[in-house]
Coordinates of C-alpha atoms and ligand atoms in Angstrom, one line a residue:
M193 CA -24.3 -1.1 -0.8
S194 CA -21.3 -0.7 1.5
V195 CA -19.6 1.7 -0.9
D196 CA -22.6 4.0 -0.6
K197 CA -22.2 3.8 3.2
L198 CA -18.9 5.6 2.8
S199 CA -20.2 8.1 0.3
K200 CA -19.8 11.1 2.7
F201 CA -16.1 10.4 2.8
F202 CA -15.6 10.1 -0.9
A203 CA -14.9 13.0 -3.2
T204 CA -17.5 13.1 -6.0
T205 CA -14.8 14.1 -8.4
Y206 CA -11.1 14.7 -8.4
E207 CA -10.2 18.1 -7.0
N208 CA -7.0 19.7 -6.0
F209 CA -7.9 20.8 -2.5
P210 CA -8.0 18.6 0.5
K211 CA -11.4 18.6 2.3
G212 CA -10.7 16.3 5.2
R213 CA -12.5 13.2 3.9
T214 CA -10.7 10.2 5.1
I215 CA -11.0 6.5 4.4
G216 CA -9.0 4.3 6.7
L217 CA -8.0 0.7 5.9
V218 CA -6.6 -1.9 8.3
V219 CA -4.4 -4.3 6.4
L220 CA -2.9 -7.6 7.6
R221 CA 0.1 -8.5 5.6
T222 CA 1.3 -12.1 5.9
T223 CA 4.6 -13.4 4.4
L224 CA 4.0 -16.7 2.5
S225 CA 7.7 -17.3 1.7
E226 CA 11.0 -16.1 2.8
T227 CA 11.0 -12.3 2.3
I228 CA 13.8 -9.8 2.1
F229 CA 13.2 -6.1 2.6
R230 CA 16.3 -4.4 1.7
T231 CA 18.0 -3.0 -1.3
E232 CA 19.8 -5.9 -3.0
G233 CA 23.5 -6.0 -2.9
T234 CA 23.8 -3.2 -0.3
G235 CA 24.3 -5.7 2.6
E236 CA 22.1 -3.5 4.8
P237 CA 20.2 -5.5 7.5
I238 CA 16.5 -5.9 7.4
C239 CA 14.8 -3.0 9.1
R240 CA 13.8 -3.3 12.7
E241 CA 13.0 -0.9 15.5
F242 CA 12.9 -0.9 19.3
V243 CA 9.4 -0.1 20.4
Q244 CA 7.1 -0.7 23.4
A245 CA 5.5 -4.1 23.2
G246 CA 2.0 -3.1 24.0
E247 CA 0.0 -0.1 25.1
T248 CA -0.3 -1.5 28.6
D249 CA 2.8 -3.8 28.4
P250 CA 5.7 -1.4 28.8
S251 CA 8.5 -3.9 28.0
I252 CA 10.6 -2.9 25.0
I253 CA 11.0 -5.3 22.1
Q254 CA 12.5 -5.1 18.7
R255 CA 10.0 -5.4 15.9
L256 CA 10.5 -5.9 12.1
V257 CA 9.5 -2.9 10.1
M258 CA 8.0 -2.9 6.6
T259 CA 8.7 0.6 5.5
K260 CA 6.3 2.8 3.5
R261 CA 8.4 2.5 0.4
K262 CA 8.5 -1.3 0.5
Q263 CA 4.7 -1.3 0.6
V264 CA 3.8 1.4 -1.9
A265 CA 6.3 0.8 -4.7
P266 CA 5.2 -2.8 -5.6
E267 CA 1.5 -1.8 -5.3
R268 CA 2.0 1.2 -7.6
R269 CA 3.8 -1.1 -10.1
K270 CA 0.9 -3.5 -10.0
G271 CA -1.6 -0.9 -10.9
R272 CA 0.7 0.5 -13.6
E273 CA 1.0 -2.9 -15.3
F274 CA -2.7 -2.6 -16.1
L275 CA -2.6 1.1 -17.0
R276 CA 0.2 0.2 -19.4
A277 CA -1.8 -2.7 -20.8
E278 CA -4.7 -0.2 -21.5
S279 CA -2.4 2.5 -22.9
L280 CA -3.3 4.8 -20.0
L281 CA 0.3 5.9 -19.2
Y282 CA 1.2 9.1 -20.9
P283 CA 4.4 10.5 -22.4
S284 CA 6.1 12.8 -20.0
K285 CA 7.7 16.1 -20.8
D286 CA 11.0 14.6 -21.9
G287 CA 9.2 12.3 -24.3
T288 CA 9.7 9.1 -22.5
F289 CA 6.7 7.3 -21.0
C290 CA 5.6 7.8 -17.4
S291 CA 7.9 5.9 -15.2
L292 CA 8.5 5.5 -11.5
N293 CA 11.7 6.5 -9.7
T294 CA 12.9 8.7 -12.6
N295 CA 12.4 12.3 -13.3
A296 CA 9.8 11.5 -15.9
P297 CA 6.3 11.3 -14.4
C298 CA 3.6 12.0 -17.0
E299 CA 1.5 14.0 -14.5
M300 CA -1.5 12.8 -16.3
C301 CA -2.1 9.1 -15.5
V302 CA -4.2 7.6 -12.7
D303 CA -1.0 6.6 -10.8
C304 CA 0.4 10.2 -11.0
F305 CA -2.9 11.7 -9.8
L306 CA -3.2 9.3 -6.9
Y307 CA 0.2 8.4 -5.6
G308 CA 1.6 11.8 -6.5
F309 CA 4.8 13.1 -8.1
A310 CA 7.3 15.8 -7.6
A311 CA 9.4 16.4 -10.6
G312 CA 11.0 18.1 -13.5
G313 CA 8.2 20.2 -15.0
G314 CA 7.7 22.2 -11.9
G315 CA 4.4 20.5 -11.1
A316 CA 3.8 18.5 -8.0
Q317 CA 1.0 16.4 -6.7
K318 CA 0.9 15.2 -3.2
S319 CA 0.1 11.5 -2.7
R320 CA -3.4 10.9 -1.4
I321 CA -2.4 7.5 -0.1
W322 CA -0.8 7.8 3.3
T323 CA 1.0 4.7 4.4
E324 CA 3.1 4.2 7.5
D325 CA 5.7 1.8 8.5
A326 CA 4.1 -1.5 9.3
F327 CA 5.3 -3.4 12.4
S328 CA 5.5 -7.1 13.0
L329 CA 3.4 -8.4 15.9
L330 CA 6.2 -10.6 17.2
P331 CA 9.8 -9.7 18.1
A332 CA 12.2 -9.5 15.2
S333 CA 14.5 -12.2 16.8
D334 CA 11.8 -14.8 16.3
L335 CA 11.2 -13.9 12.7
I336 CA 14.5 -13.7 11.1
G337 CA 16.6 -16.5 9.6
D338 CA 20.0 -16.6 8.0
R339 CA 20.9 -18.4 4.9
T340 CA 24.2 -18.7 3.0
I341 CA 23.5 -18.3 -0.7
N342 CA 25.4 -18.2 -4.0
A343 CA 25.9 -14.6 -4.9
I344 CA 23.8 -13.4 -7.8
Y345 CA 25.4 -12.3 -11.1
E346 CA 24.7 -9.0 -12.6
T347 CA 22.0 -10.6 -14.8
G348 CA 20.1 -11.3 -11.7
T349 CA 20.6 -15.0 -12.0
M350 CA 22.9 -17.4 -10.2
R351 CA 24.5 -18.5 -13.5
D352 CA 27.0 -16.7 -15.6
E353 CA 26.9 -16.4 -19.4
N354 CA 28.5 -19.9 -19.7
N355 CA 25.8 -21.3 -17.5
K356 CA 28.2 -21.9 -14.7
A357 CA 26.8 -21.7 -11.2
S358 CA 28.0 -18.8 -9.0
T359 CA 30.5 -20.0 -6.4
A360 CA 30.7 -16.7 -4.5
L361 CA 28.8 -16.9 -1.3
N362 CA 26.7 -14.3 0.5
T363 CA 25.0 -14.6 3.8
S364 CA 21.5 -13.3 3.6
E365 CA 19.1 -12.5 6.3
Y366 CA 15.5 -13.2 5.5
I367 CA 12.1 -12.8 7.1
K368 CA 10.5 -16.2 7.7
P369 CA 7.2 -17.3 6.1
S370 CA 4.0 -16.8 8.2
V371 CA 5.2 -13.5 9.6
H372 CA 2.4 -10.9 10.2
F373 CA 2.6 -7.2 9.8
L374 CA -0.3 -4.9 10.8
D375 CA -0.8 -1.8 8.8
V376 CA -3.0 1.3 8.6
V377 CA -3.5 2.9 5.2
T378 CA -5.2 6.3 4.9
L379 CA -6.8 7.5 1.7
K380 CA -7.4 11.2 1.6
D381 CA -10.1 12.8 -0.5
V382 CA -10.4 10.0 -3.0
T383 CA -13.4 9.1 -5.2
A384 CA -15.1 5.8 -5.0
D385 CA -13.3 4.6 -8.2
E386 CA -9.9 5.8 -6.8
M387 CA -10.6 3.8 -3.7
R388 CA -11.4 0.7 -5.9
Y389 CA -8.1 1.3 -7.8
I390 CA -6.0 1.5 -4.6
V391 CA -7.7 -1.4 -2.8
G392 CA -7.3 -3.4 -6.0
N393 CA -3.6 -2.7 -6.0
I394 CA -3.2 -3.7 -2.4
L395 CA -5.1 -7.0 -2.9
L396 CA -3.5 -7.9 -6.3
T397 CA 0.1 -7.3 -5.2
S398 CA 1.7 -10.6 -4.1
R399 CA 5.4 -9.9 -4.2
Y400 CA 7.3 -7.5 -2.0
G401 CA 10.9 -6.8 -1.2
A402 CA 13.9 -7.9 -3.2
V403 CA 12.2 -8.6 -6.5
S404 CA 14.8 -10.5 -8.5
S405 CA 15.0 -13.3 -5.9
R406 CA 12.5 -16.1 -5.8
V407 CA 11.2 -14.9 -2.5
G408 CA 8.9 -12.2 -1.2
R409 CA 5.5 -13.8 -1.6
M410 CA 3.0 -12.0 0.6
E411 CA -0.8 -11.9 1.1
N412 CA -2.7 -8.8 2.0
Q413 CA -6.0 -9.0 3.8
I414 CA -8.2 -6.0 4.6
L415 CA -9.7 -6.4 8.0
G416 CA -11.4 -3.1 8.5
I417 CA -12.6 -0.1 6.5
F418 CA -13.5 3.2 8.2
G419 CA -14.8 6.6 7.1
G420 CA -14.1 9.8 9.0
I421 CA -12.4 13.1 9.2
A422 CA -9.1 12.1 10.7
E423 CA -6.6 9.3 10.5
L424 CA -7.1 6.0 12.4
P425 CA -4.8 5.1 15.2
S426 CA -1.3 4.4 13.9
S427 CA 0.0 1.0 12.8
L428 CA 2.2 0.9 15.9
E429 CA -0.8 1.6 18.2
L430 CA -2.7 -1.1 16.4
V431 CA 0.1 -3.7 16.7
Q432 CA 0.5 -2.8 20.4
S433 CA -3.2 -3.2 21.1
V434 CA -3.3 -6.5 19.4
H435 CA -0.3 -7.6 21.4
D436 CA -2.1 -6.6 24.6
A437 CA -5.3 -8.4 23.5
F438 CA -3.3 -11.6 22.8
T439 CA -1.6 -11.4 26.2
A440 CA -4.9 -10.8 28.0
S441 CA -6.5 -13.8 26.3
G442 CA -3.7 -16.0 27.6
K443 CA -2.7 -17.1 24.0
A444 CA 1.0 -17.6 23.5
L445 CA 2.7 -15.0 21.4
E446 CA 5.2 -17.1 19.5
H447 CA 6.1 -17.8 15.9
P448 CA 4.3 -19.1 13.9
L449 CA 1.0 -17.6 14.8
E450 CA -2.2 -18.6 13.1
T451 CA -3.3 -16.0 10.6
Q452 CA -7.0 -16.4 11.5
A453 CA -6.2 -15.9 15.2
I454 CA -4.5 -12.6 14.4
A455 CA -7.3 -11.5 12.1
D456 CA -9.9 -12.3 14.8
V457 CA -8.0 -10.5 17.6
T458 CA -7.4 -7.5 15.3
K459 CA -11.0 -7.3 14.4
Q460 CA -11.9 -7.3 18.1
V461 CA -9.4 -4.5 18.8
I462 CA -10.7 -2.3 16.0
S463 CA -14.3 -3.0 16.7
D464 CA -14.5 0.0 19.2
W465 CA -12.5 2.3 16.9
I466 CA -15.8 3.9 16.0
N467 CA -15.5 5.7 19.3
K468 CA -12.1 7.1 18.4
R469 CA -11.7 10.7 17.6
G470 CA -12.7 11.5 14.0
V471 CA -14.0 8.1 13.0
S472 CA -17.7 8.2 12.0
V473 CA -18.3 5.0 10.0
K474 CA -17.0 1.5 10.4
L475 CA -18.0 -1.1 7.9
S476 CA -19.2 -4.4 9.4
D477 CA -17.5 -7.6 8.4
A478 CA -20.2 -8.3 5.9
E479 CA -19.9 -4.8 4.5
V480 CA -16.1 -5.2 4.1
S481 CA -16.6 -8.4 2.2
E482 CA -19.3 -6.7 0.0
L483 CA -16.9 -3.8 -0.7
I484 CA -14.1 -6.2 -1.6
A485 CA -16.4 -8.1 -3.9
D486 CA -17.3 -4.8 -5.6
V487 CA -13.5 -4.1 -6.0
D488 CA -13.0 -7.6 -7.4
R489 CA -15.8 -7.1 -9.9
H490 CA -14.3 -3.8 -11.1
W491 CA -10.9 -5.5 -11.6
S492 CA -12.4 -8.6 -13.3
E493 CA -11.4 -9.5 -16.8
D494 CA -14.8 -8.3 -18.1
E495 CA -14.9 -5.0 -16.4
R496 CA -11.3 -3.9 -15.8
A497 CA -10.8 -2.1 -19.1
T498 CA -14.0 -0.1 -18.7
F499 CA -13.2 0.6 -15.1
L500 CA -9.7 1.9 -15.7
K501 CA -10.7 4.0 -18.7
R502 CA -13.6 5.6 -16.7
L503 CA -11.1 6.3 -13.8
D504 CA -8.6 7.7 -16.3
S505 CA -11.2 10.0 -18.0
S506 CA -12.2 11.4 -14.6
Y507 CA -9.0 13.5 -14.7
E508 CA -9.7 14.7 -18.2
T509 CA -10.9 18.2 -17.3
F510 CA -8.2 18.6 -14.7
R511 CA -5.5 17.8 -17.2
K512 CA -6.6 20.7 -19.4
V513 CA -6.6 23.3 -16.6
P514 CA -3.0 24.4 -16.9
E515 CA -3.4 25.1 -20.6
E516 CA -6.6 27.1 -20.0
K517 CA -5.1 29.0 -17.2
K518 CA -2.2 30.0 -19.3
A519 CA -4.5 31.2 -22.1
K520 CA -6.8 33.2 -19.9
G521 CA -4.0 34.8 -17.9
K522 CA -3.3 35.2 -14.2
G523 CA -6.4 37.0 -13.0
K524 CA -8.7 34.1 -14.0
A525 CA -7.0 31.5 -11.8
K526 CA -8.9 32.5 -8.7
D527 CA -10.6 29.2 -7.8
T528 CA -7.8 27.0 -8.8
E529 CA -5.5 27.4 -5.8
A530 CA -2.0 26.2 -6.7
G531 CA -0.4 23.1 -5.4
G532 CA -2.0 19.8 -4.4
Ligands
LIG779 ZN1 2.0 9.2 -14.8

């Protein structure tokens, strides 16, 4: 079983202290429609950054950036849809139900334990999912289009309450379909079930960016899974290495690139990462497929409720700790180091 092969790098149970167990995921994100990564209505441009093209190619190019926030927020929301369906989101201290981007995390649900929270009640949990900005392989100038659109009404639609179409115009910059972002995601001290939850969220999320528009379709593929004691090379190093490998192979680096070609070159680049500092285990392609089949099975209609409830109950003892600590007084709290 490929999940067992990573067992040394899984926590056996949730615990509050980091122990340097790291699972690294290499994710290829491909836009399947026009996509807009910016806060709607702000008019801010799509995020891009000047960086070195390759590790050996020193020329400077401007790449599109998919920020951490644009990755994690929709993925969290996806998982939370299912937690909500199973009544596994808890009331927060102010009485409302656990919600994102407010001051009301419940501090008890799977999402709070994994993705973290910092809020109201004085508690804090660091996220155990470390993402980084993901970069496009190709230069931004090849990947951006401009479109003039009817401005959206406050209702989020293009029609007013009398069903009249909006006549106000906006120019909107969008990322073209078939644009590829390469991404490294690091999971710190997670259990096998927590890994299944996170990988499920990544694979099940299909919409990113400005959510009220009919755009933003994206597919995520996991190309590599690693176990070790340190983070993998960064997303930027990965995209630079893939750029170099493409150039070396003589293949043209121009939009649109075939997804399979990028997947193949990326797999070739990460094939020797086993020798990088801190990486001990790399799953083979067959093992990655096996692990993803395992994740799919856990998220299937038949097993999802059981899986999510089991994951939820794994925090049960931990949820009680603060109460107990209070009851027993300060001196007892020796082995429950504060913080997360
Ligand atoms: Zn919560």
